[in-house]
Short mmCIF file of C-alpha atoms and ligand atoms in Angstrom, two decimals:
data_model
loop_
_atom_site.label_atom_id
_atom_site.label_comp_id
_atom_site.label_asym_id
_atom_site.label_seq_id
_atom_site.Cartn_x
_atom_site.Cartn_y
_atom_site.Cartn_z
CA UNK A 1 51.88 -95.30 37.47
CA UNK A 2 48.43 -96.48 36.09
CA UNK A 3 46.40 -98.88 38.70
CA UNK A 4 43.54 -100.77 38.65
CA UNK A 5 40.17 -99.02 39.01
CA UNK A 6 39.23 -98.49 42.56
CA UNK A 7 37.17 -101.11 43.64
CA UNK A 8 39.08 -104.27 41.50
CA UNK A 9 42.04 -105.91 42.34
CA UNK A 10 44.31 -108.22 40.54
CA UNK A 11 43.97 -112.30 41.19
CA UNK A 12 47.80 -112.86 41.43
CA UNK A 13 49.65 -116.28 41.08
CA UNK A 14 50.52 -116.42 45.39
CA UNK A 15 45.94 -115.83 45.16
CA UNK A 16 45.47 -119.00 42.85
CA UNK A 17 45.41 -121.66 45.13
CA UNK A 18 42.64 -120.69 47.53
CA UNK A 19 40.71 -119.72 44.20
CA UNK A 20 41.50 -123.27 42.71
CA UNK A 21 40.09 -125.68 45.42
CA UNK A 22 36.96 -123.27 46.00
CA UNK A 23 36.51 -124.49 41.81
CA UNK A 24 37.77 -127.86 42.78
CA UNK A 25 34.70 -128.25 45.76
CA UNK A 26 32.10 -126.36 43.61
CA UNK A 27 32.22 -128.34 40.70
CA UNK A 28 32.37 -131.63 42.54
CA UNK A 29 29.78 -130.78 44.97
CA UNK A 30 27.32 -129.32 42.04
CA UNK A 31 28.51 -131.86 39.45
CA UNK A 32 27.72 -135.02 41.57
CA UNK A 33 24.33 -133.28 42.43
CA UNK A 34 23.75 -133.20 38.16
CA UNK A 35 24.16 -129.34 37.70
CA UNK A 36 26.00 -128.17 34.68
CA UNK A 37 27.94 -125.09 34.25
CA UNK A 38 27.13 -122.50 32.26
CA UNK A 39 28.86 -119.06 31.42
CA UNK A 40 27.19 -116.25 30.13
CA UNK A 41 28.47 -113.14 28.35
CA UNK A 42 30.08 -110.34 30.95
CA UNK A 43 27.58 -107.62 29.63
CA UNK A 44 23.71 -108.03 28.58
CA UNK A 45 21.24 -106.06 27.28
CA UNK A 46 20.35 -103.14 30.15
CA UNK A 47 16.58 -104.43 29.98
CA UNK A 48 17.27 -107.97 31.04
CA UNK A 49 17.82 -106.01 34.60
CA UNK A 50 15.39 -103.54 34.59
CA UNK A 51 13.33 -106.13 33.64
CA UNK A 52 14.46 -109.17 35.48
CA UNK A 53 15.96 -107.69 39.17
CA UNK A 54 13.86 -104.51 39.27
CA UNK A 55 14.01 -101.32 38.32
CA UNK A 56 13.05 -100.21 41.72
CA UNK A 57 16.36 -101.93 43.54
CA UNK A 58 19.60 -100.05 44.15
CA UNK A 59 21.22 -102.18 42.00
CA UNK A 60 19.81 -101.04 39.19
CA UNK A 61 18.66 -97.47 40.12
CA UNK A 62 22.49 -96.58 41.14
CA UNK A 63 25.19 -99.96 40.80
CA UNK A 64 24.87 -100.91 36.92
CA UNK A 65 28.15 -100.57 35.12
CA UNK A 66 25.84 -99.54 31.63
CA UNK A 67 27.23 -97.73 28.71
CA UNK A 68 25.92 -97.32 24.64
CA UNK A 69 26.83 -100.02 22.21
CA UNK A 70 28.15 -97.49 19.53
CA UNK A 71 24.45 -98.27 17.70
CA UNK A 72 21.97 -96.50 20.46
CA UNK A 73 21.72 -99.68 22.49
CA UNK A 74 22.64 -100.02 26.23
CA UNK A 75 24.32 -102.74 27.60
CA UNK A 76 25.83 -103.61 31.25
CA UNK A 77 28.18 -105.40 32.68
CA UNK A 78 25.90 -108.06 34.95
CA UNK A 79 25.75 -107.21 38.28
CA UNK A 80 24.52 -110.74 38.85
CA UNK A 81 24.04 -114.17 37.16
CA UNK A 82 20.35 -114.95 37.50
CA UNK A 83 19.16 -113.13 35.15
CA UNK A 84 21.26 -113.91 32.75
CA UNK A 85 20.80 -117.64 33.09
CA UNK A 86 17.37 -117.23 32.83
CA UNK A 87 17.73 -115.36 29.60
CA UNK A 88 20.20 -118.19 28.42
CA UNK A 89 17.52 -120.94 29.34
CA UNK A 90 14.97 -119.05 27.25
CA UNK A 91 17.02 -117.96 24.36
CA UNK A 92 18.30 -121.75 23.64
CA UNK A 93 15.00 -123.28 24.34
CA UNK A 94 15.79 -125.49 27.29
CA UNK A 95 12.57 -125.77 28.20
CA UNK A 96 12.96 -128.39 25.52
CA UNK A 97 15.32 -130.55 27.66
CA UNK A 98 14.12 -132.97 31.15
CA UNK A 99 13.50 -130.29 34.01
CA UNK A 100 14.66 -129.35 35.84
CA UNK A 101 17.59 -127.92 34.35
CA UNK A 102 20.09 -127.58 36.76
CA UNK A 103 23.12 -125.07 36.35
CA UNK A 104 26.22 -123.38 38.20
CA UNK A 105 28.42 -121.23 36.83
CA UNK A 106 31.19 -119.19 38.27
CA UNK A 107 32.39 -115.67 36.79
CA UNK A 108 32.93 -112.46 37.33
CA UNK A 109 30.11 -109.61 38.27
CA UNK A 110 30.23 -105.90 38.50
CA UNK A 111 28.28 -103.21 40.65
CA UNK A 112 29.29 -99.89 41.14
CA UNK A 113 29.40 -100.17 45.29
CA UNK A 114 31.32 -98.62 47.55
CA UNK A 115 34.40 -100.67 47.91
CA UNK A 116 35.59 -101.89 51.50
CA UNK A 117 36.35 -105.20 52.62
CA UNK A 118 34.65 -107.67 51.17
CA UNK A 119 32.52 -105.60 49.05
CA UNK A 120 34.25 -104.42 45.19
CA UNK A 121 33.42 -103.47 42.18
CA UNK A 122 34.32 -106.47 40.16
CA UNK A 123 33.71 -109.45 42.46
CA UNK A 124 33.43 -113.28 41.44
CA UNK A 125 30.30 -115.30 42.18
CA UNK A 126 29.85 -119.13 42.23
CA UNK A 127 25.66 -119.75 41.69
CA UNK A 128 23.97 -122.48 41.30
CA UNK A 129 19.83 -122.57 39.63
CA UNK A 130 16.95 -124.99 39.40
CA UNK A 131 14.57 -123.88 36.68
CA UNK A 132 11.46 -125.93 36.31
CA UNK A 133 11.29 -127.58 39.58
CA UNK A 134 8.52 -125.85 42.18
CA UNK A 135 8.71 -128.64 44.27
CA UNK A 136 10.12 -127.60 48.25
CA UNK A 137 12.71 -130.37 47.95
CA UNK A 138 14.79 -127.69 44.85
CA UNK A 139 14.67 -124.95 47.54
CA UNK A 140 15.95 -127.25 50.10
CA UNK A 141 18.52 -129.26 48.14
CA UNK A 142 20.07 -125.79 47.17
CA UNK A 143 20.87 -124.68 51.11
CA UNK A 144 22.07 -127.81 51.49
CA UNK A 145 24.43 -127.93 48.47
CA UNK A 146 25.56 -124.12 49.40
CA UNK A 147 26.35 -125.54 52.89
CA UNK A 148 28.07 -128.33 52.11
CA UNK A 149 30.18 -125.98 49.80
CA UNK A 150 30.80 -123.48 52.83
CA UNK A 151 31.75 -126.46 55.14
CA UNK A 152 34.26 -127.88 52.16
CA UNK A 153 36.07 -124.60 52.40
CA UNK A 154 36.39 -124.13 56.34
CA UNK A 155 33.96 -121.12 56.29
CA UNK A 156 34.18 -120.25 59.79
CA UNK A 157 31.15 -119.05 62.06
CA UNK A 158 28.37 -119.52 59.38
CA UNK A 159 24.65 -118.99 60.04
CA UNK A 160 21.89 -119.57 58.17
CA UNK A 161 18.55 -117.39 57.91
CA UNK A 162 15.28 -118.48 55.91
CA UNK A 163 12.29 -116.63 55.44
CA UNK A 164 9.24 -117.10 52.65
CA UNK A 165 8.02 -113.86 50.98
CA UNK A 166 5.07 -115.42 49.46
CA UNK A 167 3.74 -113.99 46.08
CA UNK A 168 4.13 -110.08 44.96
CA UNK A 169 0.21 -109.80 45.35
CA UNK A 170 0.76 -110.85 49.37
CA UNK A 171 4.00 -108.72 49.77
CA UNK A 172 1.97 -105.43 48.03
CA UNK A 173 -1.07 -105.97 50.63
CA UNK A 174 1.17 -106.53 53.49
CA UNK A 175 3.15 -103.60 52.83
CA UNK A 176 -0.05 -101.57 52.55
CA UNK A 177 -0.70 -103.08 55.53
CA UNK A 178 2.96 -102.57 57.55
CA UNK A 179 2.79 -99.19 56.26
CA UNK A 180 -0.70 -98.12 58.09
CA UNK A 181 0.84 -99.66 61.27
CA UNK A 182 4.10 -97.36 60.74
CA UNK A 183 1.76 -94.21 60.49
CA UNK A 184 -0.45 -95.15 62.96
CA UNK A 185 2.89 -95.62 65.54
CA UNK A 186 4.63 -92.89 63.89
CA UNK A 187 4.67 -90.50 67.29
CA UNK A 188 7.08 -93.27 68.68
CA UNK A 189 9.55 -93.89 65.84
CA UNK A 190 13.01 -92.82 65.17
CA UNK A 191 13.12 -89.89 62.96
CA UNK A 192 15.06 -91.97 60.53
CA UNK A 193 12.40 -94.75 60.10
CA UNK A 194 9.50 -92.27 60.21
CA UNK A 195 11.40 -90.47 57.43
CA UNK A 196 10.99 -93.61 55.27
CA UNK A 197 7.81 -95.08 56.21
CA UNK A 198 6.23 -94.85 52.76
CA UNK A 199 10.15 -94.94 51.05
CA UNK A 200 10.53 -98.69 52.70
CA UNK A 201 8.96 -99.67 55.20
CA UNK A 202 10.87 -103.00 55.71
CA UNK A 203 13.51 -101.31 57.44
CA UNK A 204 12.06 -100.14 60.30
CA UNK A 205 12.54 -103.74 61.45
CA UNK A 206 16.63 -103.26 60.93
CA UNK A 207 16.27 -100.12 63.11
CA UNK A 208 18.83 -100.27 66.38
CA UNK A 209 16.49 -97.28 68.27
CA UNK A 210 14.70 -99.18 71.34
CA UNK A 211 11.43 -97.29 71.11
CA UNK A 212 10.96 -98.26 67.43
CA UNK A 213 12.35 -101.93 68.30
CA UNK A 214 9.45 -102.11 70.76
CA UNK A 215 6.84 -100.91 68.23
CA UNK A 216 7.83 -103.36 65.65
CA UNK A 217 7.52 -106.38 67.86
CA UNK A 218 4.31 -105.85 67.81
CA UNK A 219 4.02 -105.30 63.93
CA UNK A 220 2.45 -107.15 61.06
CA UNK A 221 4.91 -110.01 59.91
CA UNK A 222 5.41 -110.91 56.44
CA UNK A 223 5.46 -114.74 57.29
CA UNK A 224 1.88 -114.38 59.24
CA UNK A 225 0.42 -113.37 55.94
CA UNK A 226 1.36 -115.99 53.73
CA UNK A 227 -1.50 -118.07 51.35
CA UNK A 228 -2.22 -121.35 52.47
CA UNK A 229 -0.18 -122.88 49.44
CA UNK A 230 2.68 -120.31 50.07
CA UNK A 231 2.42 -121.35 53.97
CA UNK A 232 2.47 -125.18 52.52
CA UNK A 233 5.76 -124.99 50.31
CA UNK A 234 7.52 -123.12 53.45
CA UNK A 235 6.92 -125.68 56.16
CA UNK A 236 7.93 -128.56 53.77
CA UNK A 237 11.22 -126.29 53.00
CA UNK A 238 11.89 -126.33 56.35
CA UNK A 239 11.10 -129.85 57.55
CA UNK A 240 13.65 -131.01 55.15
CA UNK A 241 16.30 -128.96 56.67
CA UNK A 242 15.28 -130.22 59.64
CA UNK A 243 15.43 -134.09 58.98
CA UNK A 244 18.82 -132.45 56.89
CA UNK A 245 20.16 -131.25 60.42
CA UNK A 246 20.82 -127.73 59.15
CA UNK A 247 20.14 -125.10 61.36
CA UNK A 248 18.61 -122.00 60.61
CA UNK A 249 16.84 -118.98 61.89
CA UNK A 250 13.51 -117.81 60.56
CA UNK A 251 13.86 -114.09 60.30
CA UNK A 252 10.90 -112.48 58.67
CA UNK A 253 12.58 -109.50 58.27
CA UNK A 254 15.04 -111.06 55.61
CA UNK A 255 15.16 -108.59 53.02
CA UNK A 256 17.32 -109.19 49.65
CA UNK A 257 18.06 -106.24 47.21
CA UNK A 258 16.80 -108.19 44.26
CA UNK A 259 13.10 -107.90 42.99
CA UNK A 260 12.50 -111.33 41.51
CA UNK A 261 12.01 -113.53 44.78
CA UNK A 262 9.14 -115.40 45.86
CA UNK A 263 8.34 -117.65 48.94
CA UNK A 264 11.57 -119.23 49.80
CA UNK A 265 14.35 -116.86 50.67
CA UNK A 266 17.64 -117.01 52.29
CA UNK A 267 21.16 -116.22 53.02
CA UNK A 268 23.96 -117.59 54.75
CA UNK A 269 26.30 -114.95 56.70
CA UNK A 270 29.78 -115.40 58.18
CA UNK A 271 30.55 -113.57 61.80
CA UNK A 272 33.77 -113.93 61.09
CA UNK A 273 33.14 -111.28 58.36
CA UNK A 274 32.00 -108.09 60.21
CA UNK A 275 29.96 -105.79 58.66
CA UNK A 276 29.42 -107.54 55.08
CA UNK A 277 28.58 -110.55 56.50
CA UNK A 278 26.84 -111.84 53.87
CA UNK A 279 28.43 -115.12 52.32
CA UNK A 280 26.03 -116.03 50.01
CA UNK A 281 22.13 -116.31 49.38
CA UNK A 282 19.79 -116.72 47.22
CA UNK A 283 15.53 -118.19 46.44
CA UNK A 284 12.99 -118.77 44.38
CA UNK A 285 12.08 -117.03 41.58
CA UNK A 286 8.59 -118.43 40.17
CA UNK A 287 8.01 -115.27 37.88
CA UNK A 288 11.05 -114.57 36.56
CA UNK A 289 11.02 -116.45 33.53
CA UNK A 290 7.89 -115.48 32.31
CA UNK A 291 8.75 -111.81 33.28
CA UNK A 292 11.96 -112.06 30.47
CA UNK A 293 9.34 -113.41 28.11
CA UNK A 294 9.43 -116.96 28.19
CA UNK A 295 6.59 -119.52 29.56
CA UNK A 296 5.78 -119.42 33.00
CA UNK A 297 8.10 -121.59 34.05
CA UNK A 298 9.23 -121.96 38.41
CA UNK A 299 13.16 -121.33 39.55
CA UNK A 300 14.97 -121.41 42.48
CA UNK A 301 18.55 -120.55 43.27
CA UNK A 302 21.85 -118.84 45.17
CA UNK A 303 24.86 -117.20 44.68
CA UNK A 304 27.92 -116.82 46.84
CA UNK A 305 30.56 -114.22 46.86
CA UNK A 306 33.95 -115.70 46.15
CA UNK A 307 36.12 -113.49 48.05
CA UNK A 308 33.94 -113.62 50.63
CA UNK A 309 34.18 -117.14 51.40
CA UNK A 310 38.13 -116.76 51.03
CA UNK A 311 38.02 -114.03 53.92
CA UNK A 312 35.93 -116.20 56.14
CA UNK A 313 37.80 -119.14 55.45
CA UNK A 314 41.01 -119.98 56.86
CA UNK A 315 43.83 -120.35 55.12
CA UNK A 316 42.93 -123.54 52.74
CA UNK A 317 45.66 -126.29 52.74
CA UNK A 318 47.51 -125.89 49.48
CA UNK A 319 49.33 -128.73 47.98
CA UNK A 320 52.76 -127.32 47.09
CA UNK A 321 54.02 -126.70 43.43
CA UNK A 322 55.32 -129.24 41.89
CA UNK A 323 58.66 -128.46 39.95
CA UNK A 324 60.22 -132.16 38.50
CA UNK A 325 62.98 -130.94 36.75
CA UNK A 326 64.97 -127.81 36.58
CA UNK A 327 66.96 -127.99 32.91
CA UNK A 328 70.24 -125.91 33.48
CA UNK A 329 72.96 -124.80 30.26
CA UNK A 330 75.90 -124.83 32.14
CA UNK A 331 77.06 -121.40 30.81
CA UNK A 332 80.74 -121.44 29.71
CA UNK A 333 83.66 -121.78 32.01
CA UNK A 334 81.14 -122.36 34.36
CA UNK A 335 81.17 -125.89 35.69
CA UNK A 336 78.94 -128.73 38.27
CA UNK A 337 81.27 -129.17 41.05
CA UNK A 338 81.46 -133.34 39.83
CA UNK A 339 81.17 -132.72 36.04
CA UNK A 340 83.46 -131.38 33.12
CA UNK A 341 83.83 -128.38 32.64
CA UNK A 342 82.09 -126.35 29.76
CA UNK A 343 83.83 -124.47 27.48
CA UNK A 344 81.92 -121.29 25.62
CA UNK A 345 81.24 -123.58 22.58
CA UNK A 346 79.68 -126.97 24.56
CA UNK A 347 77.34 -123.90 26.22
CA UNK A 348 76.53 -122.40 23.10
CA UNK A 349 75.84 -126.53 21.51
CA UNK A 350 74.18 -127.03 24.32
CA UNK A 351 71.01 -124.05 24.16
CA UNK A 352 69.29 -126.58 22.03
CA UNK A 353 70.01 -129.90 23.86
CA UNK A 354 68.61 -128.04 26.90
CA UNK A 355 65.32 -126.55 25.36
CA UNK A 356 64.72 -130.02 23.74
CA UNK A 357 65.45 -132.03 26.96
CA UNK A 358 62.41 -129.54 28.83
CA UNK A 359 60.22 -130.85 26.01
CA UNK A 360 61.00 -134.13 25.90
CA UNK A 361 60.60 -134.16 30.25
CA UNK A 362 56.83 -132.17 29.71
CA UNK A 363 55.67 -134.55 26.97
CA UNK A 364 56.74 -137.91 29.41
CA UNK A 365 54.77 -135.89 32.04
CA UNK A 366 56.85 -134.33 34.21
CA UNK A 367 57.08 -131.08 35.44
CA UNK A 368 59.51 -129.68 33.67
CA UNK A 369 61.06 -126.05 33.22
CA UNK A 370 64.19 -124.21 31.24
CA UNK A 371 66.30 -122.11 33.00
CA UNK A 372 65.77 -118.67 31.31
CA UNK A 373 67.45 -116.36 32.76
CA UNK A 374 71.14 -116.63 31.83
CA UNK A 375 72.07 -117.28 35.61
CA UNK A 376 75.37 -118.30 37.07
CA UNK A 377 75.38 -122.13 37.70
CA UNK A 378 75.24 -121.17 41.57
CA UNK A 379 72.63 -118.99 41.13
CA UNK A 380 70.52 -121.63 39.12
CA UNK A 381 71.24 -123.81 42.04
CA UNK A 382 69.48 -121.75 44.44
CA UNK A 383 66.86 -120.99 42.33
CA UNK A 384 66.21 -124.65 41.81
CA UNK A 385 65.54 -124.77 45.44
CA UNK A 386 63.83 -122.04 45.75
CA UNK A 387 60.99 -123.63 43.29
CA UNK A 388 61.25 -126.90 44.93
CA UNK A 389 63.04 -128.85 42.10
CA UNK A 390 63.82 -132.12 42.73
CA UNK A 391 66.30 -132.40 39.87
CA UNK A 392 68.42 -130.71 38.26
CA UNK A 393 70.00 -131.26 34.89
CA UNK A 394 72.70 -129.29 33.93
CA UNK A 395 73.53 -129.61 30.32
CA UNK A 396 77.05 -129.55 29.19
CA UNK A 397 76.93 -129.72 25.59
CA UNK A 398 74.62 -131.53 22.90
CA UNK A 399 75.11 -135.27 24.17
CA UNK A 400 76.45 -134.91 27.72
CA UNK A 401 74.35 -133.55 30.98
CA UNK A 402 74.58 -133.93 35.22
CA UNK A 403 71.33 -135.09 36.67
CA UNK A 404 71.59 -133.71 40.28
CA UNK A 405 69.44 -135.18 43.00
CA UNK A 406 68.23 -132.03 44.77
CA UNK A 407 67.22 -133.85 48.12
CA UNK A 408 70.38 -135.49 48.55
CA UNK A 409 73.15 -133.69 46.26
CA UNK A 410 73.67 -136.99 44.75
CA UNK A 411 75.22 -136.49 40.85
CA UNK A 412 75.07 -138.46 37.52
CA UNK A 413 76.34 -138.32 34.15
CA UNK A 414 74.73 -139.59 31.55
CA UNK A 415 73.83 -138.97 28.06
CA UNK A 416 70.90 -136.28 27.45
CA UNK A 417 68.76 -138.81 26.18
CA UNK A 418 68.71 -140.19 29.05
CA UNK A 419 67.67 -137.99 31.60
CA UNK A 420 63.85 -138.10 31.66
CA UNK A 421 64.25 -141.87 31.83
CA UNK A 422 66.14 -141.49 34.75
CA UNK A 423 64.03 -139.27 36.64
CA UNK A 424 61.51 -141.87 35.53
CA UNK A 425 62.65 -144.41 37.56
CA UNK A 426 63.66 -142.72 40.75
CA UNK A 427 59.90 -141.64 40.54
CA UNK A 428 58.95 -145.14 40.29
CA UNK A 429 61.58 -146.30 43.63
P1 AMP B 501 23.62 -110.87 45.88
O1 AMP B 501 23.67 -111.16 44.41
O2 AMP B 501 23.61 -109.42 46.19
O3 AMP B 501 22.58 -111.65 46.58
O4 AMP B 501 25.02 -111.38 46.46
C1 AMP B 501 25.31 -112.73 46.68
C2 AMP B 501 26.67 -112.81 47.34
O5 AMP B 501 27.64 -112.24 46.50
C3 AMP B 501 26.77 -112.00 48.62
O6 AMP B 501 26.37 -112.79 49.72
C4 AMP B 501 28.24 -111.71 48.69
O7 AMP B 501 28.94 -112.82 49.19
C5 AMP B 501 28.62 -111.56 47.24
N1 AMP B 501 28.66 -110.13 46.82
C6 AMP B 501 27.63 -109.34 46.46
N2 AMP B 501 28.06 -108.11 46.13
C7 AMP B 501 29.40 -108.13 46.29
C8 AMP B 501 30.43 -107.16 46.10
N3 AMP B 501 30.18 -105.92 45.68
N4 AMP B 501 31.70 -107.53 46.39
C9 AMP B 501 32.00 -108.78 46.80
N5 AMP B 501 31.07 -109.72 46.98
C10 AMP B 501 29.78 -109.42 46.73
#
């Protein structure tokens, strides 16, 4: 048997619902808030990430799906949608249009992770970017937006954490900086974090030992470090989620595995979700542009992990299937209990009187389907229920057909013609 690669899974019909009103909240939410959607190719040149989200990260030293075009070129399937947006913005000159351009999208992304729960291979992401907009109020219009989102879909358990990293000229000198105080502590540190101190020094702060806890209360924070301007565009950030009423935690040791961030940063996580708690996140991204080539030009922006917010949402009111009209051939000898009976020859007439009565029933706007199976009229019965129908026409031969009443059992005859008109008007009562 051949299966899907480890890692991916299959988005079945019984999956569709869930997936549906996450699109239907997304695209409200965004769209009233003026963001258009955008969809970029599944693979990009290999540069626009080595470029655009680091060389340096895991994601692109060890999760890049990348393979040779056939003419010496690589390409990879994106692991993200930033930088692809970016490169969209720049390639079709919307620089040219009112900033700030504001854009969602929502499509499928590939790493090669380890897959567990909540973490695959090919995952979906709904994102949403400001590009040209430096002003505080983009960073904090975007948490509220993803909020509002996770609220919409019952995401239970959510907390928000916000830090600023400030510029890559601030995070180099303080990591110069965190490092020394590593190496000047080093006699007290696990053997893990000492092991790393010049590898990354930002995760000594994630480390669980108590006598390197204790050390790194008293170590350098990022946030302390922050320019003036930096320090500025980080407490207007957060008084407007503050007059917003959104809660959050300022953790300086916020760390995301992306290289293009500066000042605001943040993520919202689930504890519903165990260990990849991680719903969705995102920041700003003032150099990116100009990093892919185009003109310096400020961004800001998240991204949230579809099946995460499906696992730490509970199950999402559906509205049930809606099935009009079942159209029946009343196969031969093979009769409704109240109608007359079909010989082989009024079934055989009947095969077209059926398909065209389906038609006739989708094109007045009902939910129409043809029986296609060849089933016994009992069986057809049952399957009519089993969908939900709430009629049934059985058709007995090219003029003739029973319109049953599925709720009720009620039966009519009447002409096939007639039969969506019908249905019409018991819609209507
Ligand atoms: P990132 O682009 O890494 O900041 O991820 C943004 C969000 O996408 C995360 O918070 C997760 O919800 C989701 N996500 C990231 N990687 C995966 C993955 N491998 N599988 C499923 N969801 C993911």
């Amino acid at each position: 048997m051949i299966q899907a690669p480890k890692g991916t899974y299959d988005v079945l019909p019984s999956d569709q619902g869930a997936r549906r009103t996450l699109r239907a909240h997304a695209e409200r939410i965004l769209t009233a808030a003026g963001y258009s959607r955008i969809e970029t190719p599944a693979f990009e040149p290999t540069e626009l990430f080595s470029r655009g989200v680091g060389a340096a990260t895991d994601i692109v030293q060890k999760e890049m799906y990348s393979f040779d075009d056939g003419a010496g070129r690589s390409l990879t399937l994106r692991p993200e949608g930033t930088a692809p947006v970016c490169r969209a913005y720049i390639e079709h000159g919307m620089h040219k249009l009112p900033a700030p351009v504001k854009l969602w999208y929502l499509s499928a992304f590939f790493r090669a992770e380890n897959p567990q729960r909540g973490r695959y291979r090919q995952f979906w992401q709904v994102g949403a970017e400001v590009i040209g907009a430096d002003s505080p109020e983009a960073d904090a219009e975007l948490i509220v937006l993803l909020g509002e989102l996770l609220e919409a879909m019952g995401v239970a358990s959510v907390r928000l954490r916000l830090a600023s990293l400030g510029q890559p000229e601030t995070r180099g000198a303080y990591r110069a900086e965190l490092t020394e105080y590593l190496r000047a502590n080093a006699a007290s540190l696990s053997a893990e974090v000492r092991a790393r101190i010049e590898l990354n020094p930002m995760r000594a702060f994630d480390s669980s030992d108590p006598q390197t806890r204790a050390v790194m209360v008293g170590a350098p924070k990022l946030l302390d470090r922050l320019g003036p301007d930096d320090a500025e565009h980080f407490a207007c950030v957060r008084e407007l989620l503050d007059a917003a009423g959104i809660g959050y935690e300022i953790d300086p040791t916020l760390v995301r595995g992306l290289d293009y961030y500066t000042r605001t940063l943040f993520e919202f996580t689930s504890d519903s979700l165990g260990a990849q708690s991680g719903v969705g996140g995102g920041g700003r991204y003032d150099r990116l542009i100009e990093q892919l080539g185009g003109k310096s030009t400020p961004g800001v922006g998240w991204a949230a992990g579809v099946e995460r917010i499906l696992l730490a949402a509970p199950d999402q009111p559906r509205a049930p299937e809606l099935v009009d009209l079942l159209v029946i051939t009343a196969p031969a000898g093979d009769a409704p209990a109240a109608g007359p009976g079909g010989s082989g020859d009024d079934a055989r007439a009947a095969r077209p009187a059926a398909f065209e009565l389906a038609r006739e029933a989708r094109r007045a706007g009902l939910a129409a389907q043809l029986e296609l199976t060849g089933r016994s009229l009992k069986s057809a019965l049952k399957h009519a229920d089993r969908l939900g129908a709430r009629y049934v026409a059985i058709v007995n031969d090219s003029q003739q057909a029973t319109l049953r009443d599925m709720a009720g059992g009620e039966q009519q005859e009447l002409a096939t013609g007639a039969v969506v008109a019908a249905i019409l008007r018991g819609k209507r009562l």
